[in-house]
Amino acid sequence: GESVGLHLPTLSVQEGDNSIINCAYSNSASDYFIWYKQESGKGPQFIIDIRSNMDKRQGQRVTVLLNKTVKHLSLQIAATQPGDSAVYFCAANHNKFYFGSGTKLNVKP
Amino acid sequence: NAGVTQTPKFQVLKTGQSMTLQCAQDMNHNSMYWYRQDPGMGLRLIYYSASEGTTDKGEVPNGYNVSRLNKREFSLRLESAAPSQTSVYFCASSGSGANTGELFFGEGSRLTVL
């Protein structure tokens, strides 16, 4: 199986600062990872994904880093905005998806 | 293009009642999934369907049944609801082979069992 956990249940950042949300997984055979954003009362939305043959992938204002040695995944959000306030969680795939419980990002104006 | 559509969005049941949650996707995806989301816990897989005509149990299938009616629709049935089934239910679909592609989620169905 797989176990996915996030390091902090809540993260507060100032608008304009960079945010880093961390995730750990347990199974070294997991080969595909996704970060999702979930706003209150809505379904999870895809942010960015990365496969195990990569260690970094960039999107618009977001970067995912994968460290397979320590089984750690992080999501970096540049110039955090109030609209980024949401719960973020990672998913690791090993035969099926395993989800972390989420980090709530609060952006202070 | 609506993506993944779930109905109903909200439902209150009494213990022992039955109901069906409906899910439809218009992305021509092969795989569909039902998850439940509880406070402080990650999404947990109830059942999934890798392709039309197949269904398989996930992590927490007890108390639920599913039907893959056709390629578009995947329903979740609670035959005799229990308070432990109070949760938010999400349907998802993916276009790749089972569990190897991005999951697209619906908006959720919030179920309360009294």
Short mmCIF file of N, CA, C and O in Angstrom, two decimals, chain A residues 28-103:
data_model
loop_
_atom_site.label_atom_id
_atom_site.label_comp_id
_atom_site.label_asym_id
_atom_site.label_seq_id
_atom_site.Cartn_x
_atom_site.Cartn_y
_atom_site.Cartn_z
N SER A 28 8.25 3.53 -1.99
CA SER A 28 9.21 3.95 -3.01
C SER A 28 8.79 3.52 -4.42
O SER A 28 9.35 4.00 -5.40
N ALA A 29 7.81 2.64 -4.52
CA ALA A 29 7.33 2.21 -5.84
C ALA A 29 6.30 3.17 -6.43
O ALA A 29 5.93 3.04 -7.59
N SER A 30 5.84 4.14 -5.65
CA SER A 30 4.91 5.14 -6.19
C SER A 30 5.60 5.89 -7.32
O SER A 30 6.75 6.32 -7.19
N ASP A 31 4.90 6.05 -8.44
CA ASP A 31 5.57 6.57 -9.63
C ASP A 31 4.90 7.78 -10.25
O ASP A 31 5.34 8.27 -11.30
N TYR A 32 3.82 8.24 -9.65
CA TYR A 32 3.12 9.40 -10.24
C TYR A 32 2.51 10.17 -9.09
O TYR A 32 1.88 9.58 -8.20
N PHE A 33 2.66 11.50 -9.13
CA PHE A 33 2.23 12.33 -8.01
C PHE A 33 1.48 13.54 -8.55
O PHE A 33 1.85 14.10 -9.58
N ILE A 34 0.43 13.92 -7.82
CA ILE A 34 -0.38 15.07 -8.22
C ILE A 34 -0.59 15.96 -7.01
O ILE A 34 -0.80 15.47 -5.89
N TRP A 35 -0.58 17.26 -7.24
CA TRP A 35 -1.03 18.23 -6.24
C TRP A 35 -2.41 18.74 -6.65
O TRP A 35 -2.61 19.12 -7.80
N TYR A 36 -3.32 18.76 -5.66
CA TYR A 36 -4.66 19.27 -5.88
C TYR A 36 -4.92 20.46 -4.97
O TYR A 36 -4.39 20.55 -3.86
N LYS A 37 -5.78 21.35 -5.45
CA LYS A 37 -6.28 22.48 -4.66
C LYS A 37 -7.76 22.28 -4.45
O LYS A 37 -8.49 21.96 -5.39
N GLN A 38 -8.22 22.46 -3.22
CA GLN A 38 -9.65 22.31 -2.94
C GLN A 38 -10.15 23.53 -2.20
O GLN A 38 -9.77 23.78 -1.06
N GLU A 39 -11.03 24.28 -2.84
CA GLU A 39 -11.67 25.42 -2.20
C GLU A 39 -12.89 24.94 -1.45
O GLU A 39 -13.46 23.88 -1.75
N SER A 40 -13.29 25.74 -0.47
CA SER A 40 -14.39 25.35 0.41
C SER A 40 -15.65 25.03 -0.39
O SER A 40 -16.09 25.83 -1.22
N GLY A 41 -16.20 23.87 -0.16
CA GLY A 41 -17.45 23.48 -0.79
C GLY A 41 -17.31 23.02 -2.23
O GLY A 41 -18.32 22.81 -2.91
N LYS A 42 -16.08 22.84 -2.68
CA LYS A 42 -15.88 22.44 -4.08
C LYS A 42 -15.07 21.15 -4.16
O LYS A 42 -14.51 20.68 -3.18
N GLY A 43 -15.00 20.62 -5.35
CA GLY A 43 -14.21 19.43 -5.58
C GLY A 43 -12.75 19.78 -5.80
O GLY A 43 -12.40 20.93 -6.10
N PRO A 44 -11.85 18.80 -5.63
CA PRO A 44 -10.42 19.05 -5.85
C PRO A 44 -10.14 19.43 -7.29
O PRO A 44 -10.72 18.86 -8.22
N GLN A 45 -9.22 20.37 -7.46
CA GLN A 45 -8.81 20.80 -8.80
C GLN A 45 -7.34 20.48 -8.99
O GLN A 45 -6.52 20.77 -8.12
N PHE A 46 -7.02 19.93 -10.13
CA PHE A 46 -5.64 19.61 -10.49
C PHE A 46 -4.80 20.88 -10.56
O PHE A 46 -5.21 21.90 -11.11
N ILE A 47 -3.61 20.82 -9.92
CA ILE A 47 -2.68 21.94 -10.03
C ILE A 47 -1.51 21.56 -10.93
O ILE A 47 -1.21 22.22 -11.92
N ILE A 48 -0.81 20.50 -10.54
CA ILE A 48 0.39 20.10 -11.26
C ILE A 48 0.70 18.65 -10.91
O ILE A 48 0.33 18.17 -9.83
N ASP A 49 1.33 17.96 -11.83
CA ASP A 49 1.72 16.58 -11.57
C ASP A 49 3.19 16.37 -11.90
O ASP A 49 3.84 17.21 -12.53
N ILE A 50 3.72 15.24 -11.45
CA ILE A 50 5.11 14.90 -11.74
C ILE A 50 5.25 13.38 -11.71
O ILE A 50 4.64 12.71 -10.87
N ARG A 51 6.03 12.87 -12.61
CA ARG A 51 6.29 11.43 -12.63
C ARG A 51 7.65 11.16 -11.97
O ARG A 51 8.48 12.06 -11.86
N SER A 52 7.86 9.93 -11.60
CA SER A 52 9.04 9.60 -10.79
C SER A 52 10.35 9.69 -11.56
O SER A 52 11.42 9.63 -10.96
N ASN A 53 10.28 9.86 -12.88
CA ASN A 53 11.53 10.01 -13.65
C ASN A 53 11.99 11.48 -13.71
O ASN A 53 12.95 11.81 -14.40
N MET A 54 11.27 12.33 -12.98
CA MET A 54 11.63 13.75 -12.92
C MET A 54 11.81 14.14 -11.46
O MET A 54 11.30 13.48 -10.56
N ASP A 55 12.54 15.24 -11.21
CA ASP A 55 12.64 15.73 -9.84
C ASP A 55 12.10 17.14 -9.69
O ASP A 55 11.99 17.66 -8.58
N LYS A 56 11.73 17.76 -10.79
CA LYS A 56 11.19 19.12 -10.73
C LYS A 56 10.31 19.35 -11.94
O LYS A 56 10.61 18.91 -13.04
N ARG A 57 9.22 20.06 -11.68
CA ARG A 57 8.34 20.44 -12.79
C ARG A 57 7.73 21.80 -12.45
O ARG A 57 7.32 22.02 -11.31
N GLN A 58 7.68 22.67 -13.45
CA GLN A 58 7.16 24.01 -13.19
C GLN A 58 5.91 24.27 -14.00
O GLN A 58 5.77 23.85 -15.14
N GLY A 59 4.98 25.01 -13.35
CA GLY A 59 3.80 25.49 -14.04
C GLY A 59 3.74 27.00 -13.89
O GLY A 59 4.73 27.64 -13.58
N GLN A 60 2.55 27.53 -14.03
CA GLN A 60 2.40 28.96 -13.85
C GLN A 60 2.35 29.27 -12.37
O GLN A 60 1.43 28.90 -11.68
N ARG A 61 3.36 29.90 -11.84
CA ARG A 61 3.51 30.28 -10.43
C ARG A 61 3.67 29.08 -9.48
O ARG A 61 3.76 29.25 -8.28
N VAL A 62 3.63 27.88 -9.98
CA VAL A 62 3.78 26.71 -9.12
C VAL A 62 4.94 25.83 -9.60
O VAL A 62 5.19 25.74 -10.79
N THR A 63 5.60 25.23 -8.62
CA THR A 63 6.69 24.30 -8.90
C THR A 63 6.51 23.10 -7.98
O THR A 63 6.23 23.26 -6.79
N VAL A 64 6.66 21.91 -8.52
CA VAL A 64 6.64 20.71 -7.70
C VAL A 64 8.05 20.12 -7.71
O VAL A 64 8.69 20.03 -8.76
N LEU A 65 8.52 19.77 -6.52
CA LEU A 65 9.82 19.13 -6.36
C LEU A 65 9.61 17.73 -5.80
O LEU A 65 8.83 17.55 -4.86
N LEU A 66 10.30 16.77 -6.36
CA LEU A 66 10.20 15.39 -5.91
C LEU A 66 11.58 14.89 -5.49
O LEU A 66 12.53 14.93 -6.28
N ASN A 67 11.68 14.45 -4.25
CA ASN A 67 12.92 13.86 -3.74
C ASN A 67 12.64 12.40 -3.42
O ASN A 67 12.07 12.07 -2.38
N LYS A 68 13.02 11.54 -4.34
CA LYS A 68 12.70 10.12 -4.19
C LYS A 68 13.55 9.47 -3.10
O LYS A 68 13.16 8.45 -2.54
N THR A 69 14.70 10.05 -2.82
CA THR A 69 15.59 9.47 -1.81
C THR A 69 14.92 9.47 -0.45
O THR A 69 14.97 8.47 0.29
N VAL A 70 14.28 10.59 -0.11
CA VAL A 70 13.62 10.69 1.19
C VAL A 70 12.11 10.59 1.06
O VAL A 70 11.39 10.81 2.03
N LYS A 71 11.62 10.30 -0.12
CA LYS A 71 10.18 10.14 -0.38
C LYS A 71 9.42 11.39 0.07
O LYS A 71 8.52 11.33 0.93
N HIS A 72 9.79 12.49 -0.52
CA HIS A 72 9.24 13.79 -0.14
C HIS A 72 8.85 14.57 -1.39
O HIS A 72 9.56 14.55 -2.40
N LEU A 73 7.74 15.24 -1.28
CA LEU A 73 7.19 16.02 -2.39
C LEU A 73 6.84 17.40 -1.85
O LEU A 73 6.34 17.51 -0.72
N SER A 74 7.12 18.43 -2.61
CA SER A 74 6.72 19.77 -2.16
C SER A 74 6.09 20.55 -3.29
O SER A 74 6.36 20.32 -4.48
N LEU A 75 5.22 21.46 -2.89
CA LEU A 75 4.57 22.38 -3.82
C LEU A 75 4.99 23.77 -3.44
O LEU A 75 4.80 24.17 -2.29
N GLN A 76 5.54 24.51 -4.37
CA GLN A 76 5.94 25.89 -4.13
C GLN A 76 5.03 26.79 -4.95
O GLN A 76 4.87 26.59 -6.15
N ILE A 77 4.45 27.77 -4.27
CA ILE A 77 3.60 28.76 -4.94
C ILE A 77 4.30 30.10 -4.84
O ILE A 77 4.58 30.58 -3.73
N ALA A 78 4.59 30.69 -5.97
CA ALA A 78 5.28 31.98 -5.99
C ALA A 78 4.27 33.12 -5.88
O ALA A 78 3.16 33.04 -6.40
N ALA A 79 4.71 34.19 -5.18
CA ALA A 79 3.88 35.39 -5.05
C ALA A 79 2.45 35.04 -4.70
O ALA A 79 1.50 35.33 -5.44
N THR A 80 2.26 34.43 -3.54
CA THR A 80 0.96 33.91 -3.13
C THR A 80 -0.09 35.03 -3.10
O THR A 80 0.17 36.13 -2.62
N GLN A 81 -1.26 34.70 -3.61
CA GLN A 81 -2.36 35.66 -3.71
C GLN A 81 -3.54 35.21 -2.85
O GLN A 81 -3.64 34.01 -2.54
N PRO A 82 -4.43 36.12 -2.51
CA PRO A 82 -5.61 35.72 -1.71
C PRO A 82 -6.41 34.59 -2.36
O PRO A 82 -6.96 33.74 -1.66
N GLY A 83 -6.44 34.56 -3.67
CA GLY A 83 -7.16 33.50 -4.38
C GLY A 83 -6.51 32.13 -4.24
O GLY A 83 -7.11 31.12 -4.63
N ASP A 84 -5.32 32.08 -3.69
CA ASP A 84 -4.64 30.81 -3.45
C ASP A 84 -5.09 30.16 -2.14
O ASP A 84 -4.73 29.01 -1.87
N SER A 85 -5.85 30.88 -1.34
CA SER A 85 -6.34 30.32 -0.08
C SER A 85 -7.23 29.12 -0.35
O SER A 85 -8.23 29.23 -1.07
N ALA A 86 -6.85 27.98 0.19
CA ALA A 86 -7.56 26.73 -0.07
C ALA A 86 -6.86 25.62 0.71
O ALA A 86 -5.87 25.86 1.39
N VAL A 87 -7.39 24.43 0.60
CA VAL A 87 -6.71 23.25 1.12
C VAL A 87 -5.95 22.60 -0.03
O VAL A 87 -6.51 22.43 -1.12
N TYR A 88 -4.69 22.28 0.21
CA TYR A 88 -3.86 21.65 -0.81
C TYR A 88 -3.50 20.25 -0.34
O TYR A 88 -3.11 20.06 0.82
N PHE A 89 -3.62 19.27 -1.21
CA PHE A 89 -3.18 17.94 -0.84
C PHE A 89 -2.53 17.23 -2.01
O PHE A 89 -2.77 17.54 -3.17
N CYS A 90 -1.66 16.32 -1.64
CA CYS A 90 -0.94 15.58 -2.65
C CYS A 90 -1.52 14.17 -2.76
O CYS A 90 -2.19 13.68 -1.84
N ALA A 91 -1.30 13.58 -3.90
CA ALA A 91 -1.72 12.20 -4.14
C ALA A 91 -0.54 11.45 -4.74
O ALA A 91 0.16 11.98 -5.61
N ALA A 92 -0.32 10.24 -4.26
CA ALA A 92 0.75 9.39 -4.77
C ALA A 92 0.11 8.15 -5.39
O ALA A 92 -0.84 7.60 -4.84
N ASN A 93 0.63 7.75 -6.52
CA ASN A 93 0.04 6.61 -7.22
C ASN A 93 0.93 5.39 -7.18
O ASN A 93 2.08 5.43 -7.63
N HIS A 94 0.42 4.33 -6.58
CA HIS A 94 1.05 3.01 -6.66
C HIS A 94 -0.09 2.03 -6.83
O HIS A 94 -0.75 1.66 -5.86
N ASN A 95 -0.38 1.66 -8.05
CA ASN A 95 -1.55 0.84 -8.41
C ASN A 95 -2.85 1.62 -8.28
O ASN A 95 -3.78 1.38 -9.03
N LYS A 96 -2.95 2.47 -7.31
CA LYS A 96 -4.08 3.37 -7.21
C LYS A 96 -3.60 4.63 -6.50
O LYS A 96 -2.48 4.67 -5.99
N PHE A 97 -4.46 5.64 -6.44
CA PHE A 97 -4.07 6.89 -5.79
C PHE A 97 -4.28 6.83 -4.28
O PHE A 97 -5.31 6.34 -3.80
N TYR A 98 -3.31 7.35 -3.55
CA TYR A 98 -3.42 7.54 -2.10
C TYR A 98 -3.29 9.02 -1.83
O TYR A 98 -2.39 9.69 -2.35
N PHE A 99 -4.17 9.55 -0.99
CA PHE A 99 -4.26 10.99 -0.78
C PHE A 99 -3.83 11.36 0.63
O PHE A 99 -4.16 10.67 1.60
N GLY A 100 -3.14 12.50 0.75
CA GLY A 100 -2.89 13.09 2.05
C GLY A 100 -4.13 13.82 2.53
O GLY A 100 -5.08 14.03 1.77
N SER A 101 -4.11 14.24 3.80
CA SER A 101 -5.30 14.87 4.38
C SER A 101 -5.38 16.36 4.09
O SER A 101 -6.43 16.96 4.28
N GLY A 102 -4.32 16.97 3.63
CA GLY A 102 -4.41 18.35 3.21
C GLY A 102 -3.77 19.35 4.15
O GLY A 102 -3.74 19.15 5.37
N THR A 103 -3.24 20.43 3.58
CA THR A 103 -2.74 21.60 4.31
C THR A 103 -3.59 22.78 3.92
O THR A 103 -3.76 23.07 2.73
#
